[in-house]
Coordinates of N, CA and C in Angstrom, one line a residue:
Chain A
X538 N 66.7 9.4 -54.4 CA 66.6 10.0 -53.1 C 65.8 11.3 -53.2
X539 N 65.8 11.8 -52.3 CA 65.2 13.1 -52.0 C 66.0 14.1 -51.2
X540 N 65.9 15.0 -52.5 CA 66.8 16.3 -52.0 C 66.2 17.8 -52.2
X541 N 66.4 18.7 -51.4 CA 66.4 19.7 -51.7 C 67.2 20.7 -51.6
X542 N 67.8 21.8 -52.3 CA 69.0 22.7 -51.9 C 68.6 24.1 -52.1
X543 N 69.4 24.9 -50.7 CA 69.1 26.3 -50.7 C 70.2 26.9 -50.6
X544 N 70.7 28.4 -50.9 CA 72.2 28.6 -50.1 C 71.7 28.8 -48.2
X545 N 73.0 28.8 -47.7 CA 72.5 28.9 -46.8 C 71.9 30.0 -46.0
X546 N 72.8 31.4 -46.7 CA 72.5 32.6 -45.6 C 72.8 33.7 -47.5
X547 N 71.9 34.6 -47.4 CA 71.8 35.6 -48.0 C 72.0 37.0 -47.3
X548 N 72.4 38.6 -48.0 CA 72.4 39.7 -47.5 C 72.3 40.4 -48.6
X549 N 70.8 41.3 -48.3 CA 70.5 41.7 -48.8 C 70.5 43.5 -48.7
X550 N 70.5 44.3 -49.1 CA 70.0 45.7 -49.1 C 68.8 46.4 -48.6
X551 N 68.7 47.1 -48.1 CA 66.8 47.8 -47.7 C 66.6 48.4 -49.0
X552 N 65.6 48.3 -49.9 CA 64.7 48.4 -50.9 C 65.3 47.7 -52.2
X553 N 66.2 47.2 -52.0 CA 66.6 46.4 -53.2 C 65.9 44.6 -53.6
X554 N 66.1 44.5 -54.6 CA 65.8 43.2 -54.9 C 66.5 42.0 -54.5
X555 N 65.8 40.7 -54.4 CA 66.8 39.7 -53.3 C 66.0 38.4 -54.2
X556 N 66.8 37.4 -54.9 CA 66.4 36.6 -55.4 C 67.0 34.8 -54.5
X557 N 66.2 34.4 -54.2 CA 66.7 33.2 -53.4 C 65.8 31.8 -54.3
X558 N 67.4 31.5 -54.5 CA 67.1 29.5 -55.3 C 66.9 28.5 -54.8
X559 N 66.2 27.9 -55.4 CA 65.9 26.1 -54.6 C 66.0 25.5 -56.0
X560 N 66.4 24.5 -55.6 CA 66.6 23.5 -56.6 C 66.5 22.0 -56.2
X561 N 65.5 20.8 -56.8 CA 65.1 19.8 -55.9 C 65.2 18.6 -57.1
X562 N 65.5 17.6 -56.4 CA 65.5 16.2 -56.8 C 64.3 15.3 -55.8
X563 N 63.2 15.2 -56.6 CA 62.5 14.4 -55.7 C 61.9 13.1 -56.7
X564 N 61.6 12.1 -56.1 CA 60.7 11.3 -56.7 C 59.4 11.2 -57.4
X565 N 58.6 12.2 -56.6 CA 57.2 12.7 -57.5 C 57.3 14.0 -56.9
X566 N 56.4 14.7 -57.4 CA 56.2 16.5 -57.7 C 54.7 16.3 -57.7
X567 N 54.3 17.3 -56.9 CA 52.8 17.9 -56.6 C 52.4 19.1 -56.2
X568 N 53.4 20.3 -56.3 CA 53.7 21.6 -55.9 C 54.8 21.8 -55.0
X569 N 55.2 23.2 -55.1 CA 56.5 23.4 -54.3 C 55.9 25.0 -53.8
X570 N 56.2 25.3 -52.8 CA 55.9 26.1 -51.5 C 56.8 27.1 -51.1
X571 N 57.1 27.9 -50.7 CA 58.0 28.6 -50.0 C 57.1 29.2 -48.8
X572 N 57.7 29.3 -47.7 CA 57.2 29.6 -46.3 C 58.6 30.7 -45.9
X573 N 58.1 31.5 -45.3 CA 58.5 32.5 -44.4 C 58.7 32.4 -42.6
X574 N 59.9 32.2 -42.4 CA 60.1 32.0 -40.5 C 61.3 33.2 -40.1
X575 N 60.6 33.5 -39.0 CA 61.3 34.8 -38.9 C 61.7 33.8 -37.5
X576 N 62.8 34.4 -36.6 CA 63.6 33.8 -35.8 C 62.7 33.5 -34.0
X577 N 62.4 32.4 -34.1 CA 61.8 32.1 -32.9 C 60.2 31.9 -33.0
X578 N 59.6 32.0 -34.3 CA 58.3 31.8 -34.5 C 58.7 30.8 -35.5
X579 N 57.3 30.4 -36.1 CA 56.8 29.2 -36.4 C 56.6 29.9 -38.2
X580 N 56.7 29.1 -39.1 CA 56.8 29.1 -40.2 C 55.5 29.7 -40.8
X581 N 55.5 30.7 -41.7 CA 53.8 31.2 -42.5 C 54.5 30.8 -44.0
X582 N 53.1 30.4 -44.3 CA 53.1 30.2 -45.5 C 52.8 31.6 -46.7
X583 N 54.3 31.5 -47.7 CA 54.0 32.5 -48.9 C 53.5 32.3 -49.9
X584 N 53.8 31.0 -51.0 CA 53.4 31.0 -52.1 C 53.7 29.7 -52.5
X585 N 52.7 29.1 -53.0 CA 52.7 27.9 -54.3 C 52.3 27.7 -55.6
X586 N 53.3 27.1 -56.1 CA 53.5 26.7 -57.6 C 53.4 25.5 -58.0
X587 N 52.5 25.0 -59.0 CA 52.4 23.6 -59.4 C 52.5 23.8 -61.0
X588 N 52.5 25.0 -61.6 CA 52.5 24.6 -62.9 C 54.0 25.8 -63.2
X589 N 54.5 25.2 -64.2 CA 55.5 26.3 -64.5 C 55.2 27.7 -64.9
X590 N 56.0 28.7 -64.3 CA 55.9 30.4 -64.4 C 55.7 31.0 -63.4
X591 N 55.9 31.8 -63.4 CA 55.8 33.1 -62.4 C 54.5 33.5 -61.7
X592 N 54.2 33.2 -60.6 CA 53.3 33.6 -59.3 C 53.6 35.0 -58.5
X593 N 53.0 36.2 -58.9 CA 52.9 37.4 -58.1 C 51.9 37.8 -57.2
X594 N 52.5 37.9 -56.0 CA 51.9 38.2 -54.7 C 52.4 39.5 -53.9
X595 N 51.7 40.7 -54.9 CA 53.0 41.6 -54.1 C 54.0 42.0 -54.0
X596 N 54.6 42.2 -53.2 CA 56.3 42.5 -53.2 C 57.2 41.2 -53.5
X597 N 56.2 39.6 -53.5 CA 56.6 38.5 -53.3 C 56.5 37.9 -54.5
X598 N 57.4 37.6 -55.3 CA 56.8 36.6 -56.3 C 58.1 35.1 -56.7
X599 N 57.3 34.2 -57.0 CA 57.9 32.7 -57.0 C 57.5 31.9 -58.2
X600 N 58.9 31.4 -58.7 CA 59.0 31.0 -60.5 C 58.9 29.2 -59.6
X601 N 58.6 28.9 -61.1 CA 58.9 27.0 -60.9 C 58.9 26.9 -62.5
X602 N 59.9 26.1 -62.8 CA 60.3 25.6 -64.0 C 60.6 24.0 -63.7
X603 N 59.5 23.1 -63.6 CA 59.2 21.5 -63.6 C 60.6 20.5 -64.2
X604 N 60.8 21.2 -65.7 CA 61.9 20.1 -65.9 C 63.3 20.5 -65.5
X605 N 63.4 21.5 -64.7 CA 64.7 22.0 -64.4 C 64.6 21.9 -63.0
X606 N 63.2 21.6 -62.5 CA 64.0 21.1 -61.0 C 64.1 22.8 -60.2
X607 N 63.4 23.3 -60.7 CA 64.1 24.8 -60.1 C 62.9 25.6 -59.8
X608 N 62.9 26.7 -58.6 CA 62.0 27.7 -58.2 C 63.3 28.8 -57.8
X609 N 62.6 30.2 -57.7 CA 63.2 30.9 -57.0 C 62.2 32.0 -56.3
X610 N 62.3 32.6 -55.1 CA 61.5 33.4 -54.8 C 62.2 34.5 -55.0
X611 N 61.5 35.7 -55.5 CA 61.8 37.1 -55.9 C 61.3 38.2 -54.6
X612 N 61.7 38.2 -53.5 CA 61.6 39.5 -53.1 C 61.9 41.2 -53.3
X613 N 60.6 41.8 -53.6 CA 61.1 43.4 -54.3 C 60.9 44.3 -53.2
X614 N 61.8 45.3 -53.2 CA 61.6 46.6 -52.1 C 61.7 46.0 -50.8
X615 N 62.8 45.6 -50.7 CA 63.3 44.8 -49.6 C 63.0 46.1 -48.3
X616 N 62.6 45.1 -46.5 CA 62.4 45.6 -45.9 C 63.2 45.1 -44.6
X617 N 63.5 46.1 -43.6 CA 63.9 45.5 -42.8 C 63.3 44.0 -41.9
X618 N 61.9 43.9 -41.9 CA 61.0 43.0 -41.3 C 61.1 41.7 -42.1
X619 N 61.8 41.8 -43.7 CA 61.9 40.6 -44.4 C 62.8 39.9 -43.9
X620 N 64.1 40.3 -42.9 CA 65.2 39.6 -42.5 C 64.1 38.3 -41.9
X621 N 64.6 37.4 -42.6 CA 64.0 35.9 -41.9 C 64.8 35.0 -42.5
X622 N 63.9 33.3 -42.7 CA 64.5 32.0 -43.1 C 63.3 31.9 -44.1
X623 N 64.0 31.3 -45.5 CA 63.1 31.5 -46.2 C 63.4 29.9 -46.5
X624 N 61.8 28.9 -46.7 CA 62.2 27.2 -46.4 C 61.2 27.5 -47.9
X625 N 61.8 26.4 -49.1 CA 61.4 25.8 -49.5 C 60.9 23.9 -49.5
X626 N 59.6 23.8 -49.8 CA 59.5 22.8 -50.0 C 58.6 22.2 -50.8
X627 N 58.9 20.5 -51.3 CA 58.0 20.6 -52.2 C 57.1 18.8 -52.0
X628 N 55.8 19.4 -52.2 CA 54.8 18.1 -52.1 C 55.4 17.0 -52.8
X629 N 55.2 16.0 -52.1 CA 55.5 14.6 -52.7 C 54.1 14.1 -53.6
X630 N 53.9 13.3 -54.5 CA 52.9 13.1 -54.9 C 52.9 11.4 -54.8
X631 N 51.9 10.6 -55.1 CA 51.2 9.5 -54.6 C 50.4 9.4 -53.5
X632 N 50.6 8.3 -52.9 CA 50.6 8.1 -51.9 C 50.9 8.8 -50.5
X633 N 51.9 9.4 -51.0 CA 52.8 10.7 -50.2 C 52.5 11.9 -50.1
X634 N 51.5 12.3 -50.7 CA 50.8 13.3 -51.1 C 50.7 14.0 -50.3
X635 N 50.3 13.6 -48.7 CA 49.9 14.7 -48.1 C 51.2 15.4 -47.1
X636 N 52.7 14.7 -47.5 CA 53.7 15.0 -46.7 C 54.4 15.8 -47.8
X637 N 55.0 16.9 -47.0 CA 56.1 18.3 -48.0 C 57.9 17.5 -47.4
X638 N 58.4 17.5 -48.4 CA 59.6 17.6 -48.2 C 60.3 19.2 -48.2
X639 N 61.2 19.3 -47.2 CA 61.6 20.1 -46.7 C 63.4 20.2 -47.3
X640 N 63.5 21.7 -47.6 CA 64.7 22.4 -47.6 C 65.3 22.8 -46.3
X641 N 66.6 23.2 -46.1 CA 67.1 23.9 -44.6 C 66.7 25.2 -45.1
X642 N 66.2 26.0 -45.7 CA 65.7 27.1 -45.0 C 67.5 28.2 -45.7
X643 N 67.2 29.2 -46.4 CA 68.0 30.3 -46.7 C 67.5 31.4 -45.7
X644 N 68.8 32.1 -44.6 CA 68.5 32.8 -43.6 C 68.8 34.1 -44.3
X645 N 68.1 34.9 -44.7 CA 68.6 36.2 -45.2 C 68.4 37.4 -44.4
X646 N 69.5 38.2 -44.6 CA 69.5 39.4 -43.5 C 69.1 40.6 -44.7
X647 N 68.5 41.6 -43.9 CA 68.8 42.9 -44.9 C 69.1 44.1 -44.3
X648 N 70.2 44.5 -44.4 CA 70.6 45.5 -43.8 C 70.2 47.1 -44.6
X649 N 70.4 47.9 -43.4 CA 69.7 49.0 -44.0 C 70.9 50.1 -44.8
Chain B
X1498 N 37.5 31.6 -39.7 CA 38.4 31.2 -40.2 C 39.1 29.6 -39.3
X1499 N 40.4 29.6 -40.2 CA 41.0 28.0 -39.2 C 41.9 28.7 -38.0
X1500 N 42.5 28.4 -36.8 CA 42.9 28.5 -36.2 C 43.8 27.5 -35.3
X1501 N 44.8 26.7 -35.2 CA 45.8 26.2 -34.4 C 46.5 27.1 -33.0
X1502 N 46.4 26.1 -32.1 CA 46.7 26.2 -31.3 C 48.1 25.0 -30.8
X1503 N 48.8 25.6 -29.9 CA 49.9 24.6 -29.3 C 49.9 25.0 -27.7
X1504 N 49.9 24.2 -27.2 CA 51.0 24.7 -26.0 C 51.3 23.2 -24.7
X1505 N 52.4 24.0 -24.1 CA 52.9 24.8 -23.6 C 53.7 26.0 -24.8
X1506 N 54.0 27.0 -24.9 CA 54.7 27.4 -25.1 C 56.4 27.6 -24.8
X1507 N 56.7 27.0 -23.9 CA 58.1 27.1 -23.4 C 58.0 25.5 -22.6
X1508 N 59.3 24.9 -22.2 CA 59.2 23.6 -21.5 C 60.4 23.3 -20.8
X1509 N 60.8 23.1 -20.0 CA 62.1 23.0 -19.8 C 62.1 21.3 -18.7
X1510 N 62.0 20.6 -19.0 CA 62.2 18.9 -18.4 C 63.6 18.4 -18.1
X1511 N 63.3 17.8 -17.3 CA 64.7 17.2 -16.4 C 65.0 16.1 -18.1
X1512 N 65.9 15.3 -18.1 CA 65.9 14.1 -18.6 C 65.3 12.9 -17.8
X1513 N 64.2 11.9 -18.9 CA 63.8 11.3 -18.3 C 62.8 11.2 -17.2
X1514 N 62.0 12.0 -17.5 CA 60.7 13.1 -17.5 C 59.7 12.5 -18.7
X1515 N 58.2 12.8 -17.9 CA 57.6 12.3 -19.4 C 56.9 13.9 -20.3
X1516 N 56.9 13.6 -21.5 CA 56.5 14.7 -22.3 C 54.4 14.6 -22.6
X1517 N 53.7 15.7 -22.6 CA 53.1 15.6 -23.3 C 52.4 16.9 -24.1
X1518 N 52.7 16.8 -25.1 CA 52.1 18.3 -26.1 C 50.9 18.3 -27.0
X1519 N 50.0 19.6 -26.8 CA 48.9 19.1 -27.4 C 48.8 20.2 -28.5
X1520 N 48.1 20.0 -29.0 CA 47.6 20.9 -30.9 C 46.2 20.6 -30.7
X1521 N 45.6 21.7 -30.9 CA 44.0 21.3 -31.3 C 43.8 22.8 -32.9
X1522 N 42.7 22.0 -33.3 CA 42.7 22.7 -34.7 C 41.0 23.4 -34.3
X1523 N 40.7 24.9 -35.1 CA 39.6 25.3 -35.0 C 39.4 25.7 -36.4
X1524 N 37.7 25.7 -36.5 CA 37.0 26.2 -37.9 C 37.6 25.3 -39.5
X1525 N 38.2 23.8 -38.8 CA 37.8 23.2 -39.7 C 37.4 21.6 -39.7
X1526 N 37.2 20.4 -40.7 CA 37.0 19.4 -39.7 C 37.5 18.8 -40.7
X1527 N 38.2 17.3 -40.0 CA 38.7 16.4 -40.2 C 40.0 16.9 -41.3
X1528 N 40.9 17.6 -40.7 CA 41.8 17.8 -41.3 C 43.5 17.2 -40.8
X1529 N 44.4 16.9 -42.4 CA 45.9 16.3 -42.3 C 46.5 17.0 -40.8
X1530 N 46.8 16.3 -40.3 CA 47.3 16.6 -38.9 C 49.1 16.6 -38.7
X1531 N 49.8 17.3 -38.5 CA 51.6 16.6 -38.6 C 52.0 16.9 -37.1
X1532 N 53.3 16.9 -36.7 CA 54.2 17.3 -35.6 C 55.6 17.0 -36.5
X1533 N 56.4 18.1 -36.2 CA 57.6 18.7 -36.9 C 58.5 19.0 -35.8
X1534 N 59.6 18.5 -35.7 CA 60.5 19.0 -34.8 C 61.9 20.2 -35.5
X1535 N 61.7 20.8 -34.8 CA 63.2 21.9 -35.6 C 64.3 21.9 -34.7
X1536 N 65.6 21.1 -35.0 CA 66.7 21.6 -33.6 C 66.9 23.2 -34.2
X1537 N 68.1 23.3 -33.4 CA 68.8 24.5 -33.6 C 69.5 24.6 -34.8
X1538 N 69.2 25.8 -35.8 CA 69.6 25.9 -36.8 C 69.8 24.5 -38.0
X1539 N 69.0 23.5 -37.4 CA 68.6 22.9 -38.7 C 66.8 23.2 -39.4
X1540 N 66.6 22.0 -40.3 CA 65.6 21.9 -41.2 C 64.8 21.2 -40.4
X1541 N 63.1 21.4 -41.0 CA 62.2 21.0 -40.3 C 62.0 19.3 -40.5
X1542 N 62.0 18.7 -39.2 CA 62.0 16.9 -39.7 C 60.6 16.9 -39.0
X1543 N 60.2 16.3 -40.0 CA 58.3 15.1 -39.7 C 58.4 14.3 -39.1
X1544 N 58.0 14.3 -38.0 CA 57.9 13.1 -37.2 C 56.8 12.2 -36.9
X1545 N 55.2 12.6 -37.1 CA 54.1 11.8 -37.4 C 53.3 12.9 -38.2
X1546 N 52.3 12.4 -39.0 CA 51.2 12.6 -39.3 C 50.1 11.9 -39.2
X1547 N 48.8 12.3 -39.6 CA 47.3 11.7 -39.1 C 46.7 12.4 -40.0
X1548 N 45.8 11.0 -40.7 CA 45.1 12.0 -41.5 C 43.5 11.5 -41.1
X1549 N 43.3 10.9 -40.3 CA 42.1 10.7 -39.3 C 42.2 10.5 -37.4
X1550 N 41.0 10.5 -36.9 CA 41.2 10.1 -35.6 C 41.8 8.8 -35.9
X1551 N 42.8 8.4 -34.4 CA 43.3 7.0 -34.6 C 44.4 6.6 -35.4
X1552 N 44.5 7.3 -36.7 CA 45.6 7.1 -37.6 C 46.5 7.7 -37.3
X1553 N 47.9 7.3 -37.2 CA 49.0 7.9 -36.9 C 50.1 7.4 -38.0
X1554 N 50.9 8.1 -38.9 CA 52.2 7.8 -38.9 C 53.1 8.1 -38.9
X1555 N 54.1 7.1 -38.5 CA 55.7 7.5 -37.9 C 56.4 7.9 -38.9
X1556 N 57.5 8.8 -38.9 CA 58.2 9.0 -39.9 C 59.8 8.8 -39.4
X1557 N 59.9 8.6 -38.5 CA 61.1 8.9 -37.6 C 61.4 7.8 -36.5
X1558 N 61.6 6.4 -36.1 CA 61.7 5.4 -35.4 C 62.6 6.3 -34.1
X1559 N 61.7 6.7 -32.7 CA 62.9 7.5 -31.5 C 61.6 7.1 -30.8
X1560 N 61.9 7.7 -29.2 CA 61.2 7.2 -28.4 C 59.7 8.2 -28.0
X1561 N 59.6 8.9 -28.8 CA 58.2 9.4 -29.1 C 56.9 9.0 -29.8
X1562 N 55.8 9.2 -29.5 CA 54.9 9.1 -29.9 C 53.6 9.9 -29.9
X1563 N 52.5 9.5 -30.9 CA 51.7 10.4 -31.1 C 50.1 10.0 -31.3
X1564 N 49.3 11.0 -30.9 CA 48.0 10.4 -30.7 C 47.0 11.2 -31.2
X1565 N 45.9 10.9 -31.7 CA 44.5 11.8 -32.2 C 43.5 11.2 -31.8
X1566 N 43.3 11.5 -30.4 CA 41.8 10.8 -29.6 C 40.9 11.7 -30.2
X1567 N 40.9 12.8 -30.5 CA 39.6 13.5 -31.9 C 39.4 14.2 -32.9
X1568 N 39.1 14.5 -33.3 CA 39.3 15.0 -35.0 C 40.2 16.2 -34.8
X1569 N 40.3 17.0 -34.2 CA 41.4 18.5 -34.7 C 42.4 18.1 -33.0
X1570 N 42.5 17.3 -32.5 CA 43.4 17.6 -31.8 C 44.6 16.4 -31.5
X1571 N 45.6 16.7 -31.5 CA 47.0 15.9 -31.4 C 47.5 15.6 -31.0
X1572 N 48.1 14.9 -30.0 CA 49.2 14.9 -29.2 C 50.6 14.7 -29.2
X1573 N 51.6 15.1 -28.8 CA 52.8 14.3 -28.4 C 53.5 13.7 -27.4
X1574 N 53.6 12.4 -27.8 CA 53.9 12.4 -26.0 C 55.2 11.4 -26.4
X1575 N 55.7 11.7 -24.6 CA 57.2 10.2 -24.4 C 56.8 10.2 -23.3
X1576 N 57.5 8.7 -22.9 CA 57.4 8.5 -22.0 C 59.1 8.9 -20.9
X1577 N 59.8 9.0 -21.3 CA 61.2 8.9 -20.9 C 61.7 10.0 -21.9
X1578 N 62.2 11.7 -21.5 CA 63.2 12.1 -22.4 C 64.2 12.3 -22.3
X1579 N 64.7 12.5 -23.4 CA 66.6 12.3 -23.7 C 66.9 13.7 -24.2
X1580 N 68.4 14.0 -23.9 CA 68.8 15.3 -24.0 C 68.6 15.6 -25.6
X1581 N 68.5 14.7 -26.6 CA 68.2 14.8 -27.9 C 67.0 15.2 -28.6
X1582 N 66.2 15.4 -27.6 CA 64.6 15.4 -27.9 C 64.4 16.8 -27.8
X1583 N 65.5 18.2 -27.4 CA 65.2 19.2 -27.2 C 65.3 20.0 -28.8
X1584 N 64.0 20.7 -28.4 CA 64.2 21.7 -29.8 C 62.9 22.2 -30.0
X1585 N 62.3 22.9 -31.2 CA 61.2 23.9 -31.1 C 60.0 22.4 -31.9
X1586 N 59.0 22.2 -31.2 CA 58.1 21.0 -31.5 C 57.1 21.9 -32.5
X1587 N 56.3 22.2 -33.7 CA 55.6 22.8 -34.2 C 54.4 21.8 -34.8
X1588 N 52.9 21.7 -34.4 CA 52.2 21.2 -35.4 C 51.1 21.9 -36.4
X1589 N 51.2 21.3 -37.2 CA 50.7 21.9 -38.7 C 49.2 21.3 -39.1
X1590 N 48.8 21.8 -39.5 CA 47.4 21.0 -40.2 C 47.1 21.6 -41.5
X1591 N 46.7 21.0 -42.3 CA 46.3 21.1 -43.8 C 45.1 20.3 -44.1
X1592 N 44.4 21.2 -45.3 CA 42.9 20.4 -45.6 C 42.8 19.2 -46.4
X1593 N 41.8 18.6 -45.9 CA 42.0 17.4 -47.0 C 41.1 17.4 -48.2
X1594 N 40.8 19.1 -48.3 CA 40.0 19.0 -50.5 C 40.7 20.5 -50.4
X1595 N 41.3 20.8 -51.5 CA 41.7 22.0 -51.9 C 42.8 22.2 -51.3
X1596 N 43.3 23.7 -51.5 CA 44.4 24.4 -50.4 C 45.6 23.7 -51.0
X1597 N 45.8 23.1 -51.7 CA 46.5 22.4 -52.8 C 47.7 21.5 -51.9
X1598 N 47.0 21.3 -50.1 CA 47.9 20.6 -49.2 C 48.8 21.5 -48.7
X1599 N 48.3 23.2 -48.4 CA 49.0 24.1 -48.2 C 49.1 23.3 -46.2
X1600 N 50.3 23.8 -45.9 CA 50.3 23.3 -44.5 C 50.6 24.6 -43.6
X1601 N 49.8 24.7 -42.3 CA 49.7 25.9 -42.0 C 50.0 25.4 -40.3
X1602 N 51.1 26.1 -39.8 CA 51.5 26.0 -38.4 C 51.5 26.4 -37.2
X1603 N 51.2 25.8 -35.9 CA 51.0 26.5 -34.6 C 52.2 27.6 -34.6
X1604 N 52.4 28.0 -32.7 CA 53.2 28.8 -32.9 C 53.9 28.1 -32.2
X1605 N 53.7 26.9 -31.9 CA 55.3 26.3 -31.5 C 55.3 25.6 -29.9
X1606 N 56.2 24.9 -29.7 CA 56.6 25.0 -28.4 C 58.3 24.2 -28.1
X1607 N 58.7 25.6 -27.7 CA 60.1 25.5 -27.4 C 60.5 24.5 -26.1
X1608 N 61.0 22.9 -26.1 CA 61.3 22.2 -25.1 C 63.1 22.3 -25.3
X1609 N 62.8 22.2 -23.5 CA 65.2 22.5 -23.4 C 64.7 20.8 -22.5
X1610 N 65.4 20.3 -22.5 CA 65.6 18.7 -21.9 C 66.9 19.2 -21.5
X1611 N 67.1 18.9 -20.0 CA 68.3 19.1 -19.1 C 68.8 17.6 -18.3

């Protein structure tokens, strides 16, 4: 089957570090994604990974380790504007290729 | 650059009412086409994609459907809605060379079915 898992709600601190896990069971693998939805808008995309290690983007950065099934995104210098839903997902490969399997989304708050 | 469009932005339909929602895509061509429905506080479910005019697929068997009369633009439509069909409709488009199948989303349209 196909799974993905997130916690469901995080809280975080204003300028602290905030690390949020995914962890997936899928059939084929062709990258994994994390997107950013803030409450009432529509999902932006942050970062993808297809090969294992660490992707830095800023205050934003996102691990993938292939045989473990595992990503986590690293948010640093937390802001109040980062309170959002943070969705992992990860491309199916084959045939399937052009559809993302989808996580529920970790709602993290950060209080000041 | 690319740009998506959605609207209506807000919707509010009797039950049993017909639906129709459009998506049109700018500054690129012939691009993966989806519609995503999000209820309330769940995860985003696929409900078709297109990866040409004409081509549609279902991902979800309900009384919706969906259409690409031309290259960047989308439709959703029902004929008859049900109180179950309410929730935030989003469509996405992604390229079909590169972009590594990054998928990139309108800004939505919020339907309440009454």
């Amino acid at each position: 089957g196909q799974n993905i898992d997130q916690p469901t709600e995080m809280t975080a601190t204003e300028g602290a570090i905030v690390q949020i896990n995914c962890t997936y069971q899928t059939s084929g693998f062709n990258g994994l994604f994390w997107y950013q939805q803030h409450a009432g808008e529509a999902p932006t995309f942050l970062s993808y990974n297809v090969l294992d290690g660490l992707e830095e983007k800023g205050r934003f950065s996102s691990f993938l380790s292939r045989s473990k099934g595992y990503s986590y995104l690293l948010l640093k210098e937390l802001q109040m504007k980062d309170s959002a839903s943070y969705l992992c997902a990860v491309r199916d490969s084959g045939g399937n290729n052009r559809k993302l399997i989808w996580g529920l989304g970790t709602s993290l708050a950060v209080n000041p | 650059s690319q740009t998506i469009h959605q609207w209506p932005a807000t919707l509010v339909q009797p039950v049993g009412s017909p639906l129709s929602l459009e998506c049109t895509v700018e500054g690129t061509s012939n691009p993966n086409l989806y519609w995503y429905r999000q209820a309330a506080g769940r995860g985003l479910q696929l409900l078709f994609y297109s990866v040409g005019i004409g081509q549609i697929s279902s991902e979800v068997p309900q009384n919706l459907s969906a259409s690409r009369p031309q290259d960047r633009q989308f439709i959703l439509s029902s004929k008859k809605l049900l109180l179950s069909d309410s929730g935030f409709y989003l469509c996405a488009w992604s390229d079909t060379s590169g972009s590594f199948g990054t998928q990139y989303f309108g800004p939505g349209t919020r339907l309440l079915v009454l």
